[in-house]
mmCIF file of C-alpha atoms in Angstrom:
data_model
loop_
_atom_site.group_PDB
_atom_site.id
_atom_site.type_symbol
_atom_site.label_atom_id
_atom_site.label_comp_id
_atom_site.label_asym_id
_atom_site.label_seq_id
_atom_site.Cartn_x
_atom_site.Cartn_y
_atom_site.Cartn_z
ATOM 1 C CA UNK E 1 12.929 28.701 -23.265
ATOM 2 C CA UNK E 2 10.238 26.393 -21.971
ATOM 3 C CA UNK E 3 7.181 24.221 -24.116
ATOM 4 C CA UNK E 4 5.558 25.766 -26.705
ATOM 5 C CA UNK E 5 1.844 24.871 -26.594
ATOM 6 C CA UNK E 6 1.427 24.631 -30.028
ATOM 7 C CA UNK E 7 4.053 21.952 -30.390
ATOM 8 C CA UNK E 8 1.737 19.342 -28.052
ATOM 9 C CA UNK E 9 -2.059 20.671 -28.731
ATOM 10 C CA UNK E 10 -3.734 20.421 -31.482
ATOM 11 C CA UNK E 11 -6.581 23.428 -31.808
ATOM 12 C CA UNK E 12 -8.615 21.624 -33.783
ATOM 13 C CA UNK E 13 -9.011 18.635 -31.611
ATOM 14 C CA UNK E 14 -12.752 18.325 -30.390
ATOM 15 C CA UNK E 15 -12.156 16.831 -26.829
ATOM 16 C CA UNK E 16 -14.949 15.362 -24.737
ATOM 17 C CA UNK E 17 -15.652 15.400 -20.944
ATOM 18 C CA UNK E 18 -18.576 14.541 -18.782
ATOM 19 C CA UNK E 19 -20.054 17.766 -19.834
ATOM 20 C CA UNK E 20 -19.745 17.569 -23.502
ATOM 21 C CA UNK E 21 -19.845 14.089 -24.107
ATOM 22 C CA UNK E 22 -22.816 12.707 -26.046
ATOM 23 C CA UNK E 23 -24.273 11.428 -22.687
ATOM 24 C CA UNK E 24 -23.588 12.539 -19.181
ATOM 25 C CA UNK E 25 -25.226 12.707 -16.211
ATOM 26 C CA UNK E 26 -25.953 9.483 -14.334
ATOM 27 C CA UNK E 27 -26.022 6.102 -15.675
ATOM 28 C CA UNK E 28 -28.491 3.243 -15.504
ATOM 29 C CA UNK E 29 -28.321 1.578 -12.115
ATOM 30 C CA UNK E 30 -27.279 -1.549 -14.266
ATOM 31 C CA UNK E 31 -24.145 -2.173 -16.158
ATOM 32 C CA UNK E 32 -24.655 -2.485 -19.757
ATOM 33 C CA UNK E 33 -21.918 -4.786 -20.471
ATOM 34 C CA UNK E 34 -20.114 -7.591 -17.452
ATOM 35 C CA UNK E 35 -16.392 -8.133 -16.693
ATOM 36 C CA UNK E 36 -14.817 -10.353 -19.476
ATOM 37 C CA UNK E 37 -17.593 -9.463 -22.450
ATOM 38 C CA UNK E 38 -16.093 -8.927 -25.675
ATOM 39 C CA UNK E 39 -17.012 -5.382 -27.111
ATOM 40 C CA UNK E 40 -15.969 -3.202 -30.171
ATOM 41 C CA UNK E 41 -14.795 0.102 -30.028
ATOM 42 C CA UNK E 42 -17.564 2.368 -31.829
ATOM 43 C CA UNK E 43 -15.444 5.689 -32.319
ATOM 44 C CA UNK E 44 -11.523 6.926 -31.787
ATOM 45 C CA UNK E 45 -9.986 7.033 -28.862
ATOM 46 C CA UNK E 46 -7.830 10.354 -28.448
ATOM 47 C CA UNK E 47 -5.372 11.460 -25.987
ATOM 48 C CA UNK E 48 -7.515 14.376 -24.082
ATOM 49 C CA UNK E 49 -3.863 15.430 -22.249
ATOM 50 C CA UNK E 50 -4.227 12.282 -19.456
ATOM 51 C CA UNK E 51 -2.104 10.210 -21.282
ATOM 52 C CA UNK E 52 1.456 12.055 -20.787
ATOM 53 C CA UNK E 53 3.728 10.005 -23.562
ATOM 54 C CA UNK E 54 1.761 11.315 -26.584
ATOM 55 C CA UNK E 55 0.458 14.655 -27.894
ATOM 56 C CA UNK E 56 -2.940 15.681 -26.933
ATOM 57 C CA UNK E 57 -5.251 14.601 -29.980
ATOM 58 C CA UNK E 58 -3.314 11.667 -30.636
ATOM 59 C CA UNK E 59 -5.476 8.443 -31.572
ATOM 60 C CA UNK E 60 -4.654 6.122 -29.279
ATOM 61 C CA UNK E 61 -6.901 3.305 -30.128
ATOM 62 C CA UNK E 62 -8.979 3.184 -33.540
ATOM 63 C CA UNK E 63 -12.763 2.800 -33.928
ATOM 64 C CA UNK E 64 -13.617 -0.901 -35.031
ATOM 65 C CA UNK E 65 -10.889 -2.321 -32.215
ATOM 66 C CA UNK E 66 -11.871 -5.425 -30.418
ATOM 67 C CA UNK E 67 -11.205 -5.804 -26.784
ATOM 68 C CA UNK E 68 -12.625 -7.388 -23.815
ATOM 69 C CA UNK E 69 -14.227 -5.818 -20.405
ATOM 70 C CA UNK E 70 -11.606 -5.965 -17.674
ATOM 71 C CA UNK E 71 -13.320 -4.099 -14.723
ATOM 72 C CA UNK E 72 -15.999 -1.552 -13.941
ATOM 73 C CA UNK E 73 -15.759 1.569 -12.074
ATOM 74 C CA UNK E 74 -17.264 4.570 -11.621
ATOM 75 C CA UNK E 75 -15.931 8.564 -12.140
ATOM 76 C CA UNK E 76 -17.691 10.873 -9.629
ATOM 77 C CA UNK E 77 -19.945 8.561 -8.259
ATOM 78 C CA UNK E 78 -22.458 8.646 -11.312
ATOM 79 C CA UNK E 79 -20.479 7.753 -14.705
ATOM 80 C CA UNK E 80 -19.847 4.069 -15.348
ATOM 81 C CA UNK E 81 -16.131 3.928 -16.936
ATOM 82 C CA UNK E 82 -15.348 -0.012 -18.440
ATOM 83 C CA UNK E 83 -11.835 -0.672 -18.189
ATOM 84 C CA UNK E 84 -11.442 -2.340 -21.373
ATOM 85 C CA UNK E 85 -8.249 -4.503 -22.951
ATOM 86 C CA UNK E 86 -8.109 -3.975 -26.455
ATOM 87 C CA UNK E 87 -5.776 -6.401 -28.426
ATOM 88 C CA UNK E 88 -5.592 -4.397 -31.439
ATOM 89 C CA UNK E 89 -1.902 -4.562 -32.352
ATOM 90 C CA UNK E 90 -1.650 -0.994 -33.747
ATOM 91 C CA UNK E 91 -3.419 0.669 -30.787
ATOM 92 C CA UNK E 92 -0.690 3.040 -29.015
ATOM 93 C CA UNK E 93 -2.124 1.524 -25.721
ATOM 94 C CA UNK E 94 -3.835 -1.463 -24.551
ATOM 95 C CA UNK E 95 -6.006 -0.567 -21.901
ATOM 96 C CA UNK E 96 -8.218 2.147 -21.564
ATOM 97 C CA UNK E 97 -11.377 3.299 -20.161
ATOM 98 C CA UNK E 98 -14.723 3.702 -21.990
ATOM 99 C CA UNK E 99 -18.168 5.065 -21.780
ATOM 100 C CA UNK E 100 -20.874 2.653 -22.528
ATOM 101 C CA UNK E 101 -21.909 4.504 -25.700
ATOM 102 C CA UNK E 102 -18.769 4.132 -27.133
ATOM 103 C CA UNK E 103 -18.864 0.098 -26.967
ATOM 104 C CA UNK E 104 -20.687 -2.489 -28.714
ATOM 105 C CA UNK E 105 -21.261 -5.671 -27.275
ATOM 106 C CA UNK E 106 -19.985 -8.701 -29.804
ATOM 107 C CA UNK E 107 -21.195 -11.392 -27.646
ATOM 108 C CA UNK E 108 -24.276 -12.056 -25.407
ATOM 109 C CA UNK E 109 -22.856 -11.671 -21.727
ATOM 110 C CA UNK E 110 -23.684 -14.640 -19.542
ATOM 111 C CA UNK E 111 -23.121 -13.878 -15.975
ATOM 112 C CA UNK E 112 -21.767 -17.141 -14.598
ATOM 113 C CA UNK E 113 -21.397 -16.372 -11.036
ATOM 114 C CA UNK E 114 -25.383 -15.490 -11.006
ATOM 115 C CA UNK E 115 -25.924 -18.812 -12.617
ATOM 116 C CA UNK E 116 -23.837 -20.808 -10.305
ATOM 117 C CA UNK E 117 -25.691 -18.879 -7.383
ATOM 118 C CA UNK E 118 -29.140 -19.885 -8.814
ATOM 119 C CA UNK E 119 -28.077 -23.737 -9.124
ATOM 120 C CA UNK E 120 -27.011 -23.682 -5.777
ATOM 121 C CA UNK E 121 -30.189 -22.350 -4.767
ATOM 122 C CA UNK E 122 -32.349 -24.602 -6.629
ATOM 123 C CA UNK E 123 -29.967 -27.738 -5.359
ATOM 124 C CA UNK E 124 -30.795 -26.636 -1.808
ATOM 125 C CA UNK E 125 -34.297 -26.199 -2.095
ATOM 126 C CA UNK E 126 -34.605 -29.721 -3.960
ATOM 127 C CA UNK E 127 -32.686 -31.666 -1.177
ATOM 128 C CA UNK E 128 -32.498 -29.797 2.051
ATOM 129 C CA UNK E 129 -36.008 -28.340 2.036
ATOM 130 C CA UNK E 130 -38.103 -28.776 5.201
#
């Protein structure tokens, strides 16, 4: 009785983690992408065992899928992970964490909060300086 591991694990599936990924170690200080930015997935995302509703090795989101950065977090305080909401109707899941090397920007990022703060600073200097 029990579960036969050969039914849920494909021995030919290459899994990536922070050690074997093409980029591991500490990321740059500044994020490459911003919240709300449109991005394209560069490589298939496969289930590494963290998604319980599909066998290990199942393609969760296919390369070429378009999505938007939902949030930015960190893993082990050194690896930046982007939470991306993919709009691909064929994807098994909609929201998944991605590393920078897995994504390509589809548009320039505008930090509207930074722009607004700069506008307010210039306005104060112009009208409220001594």
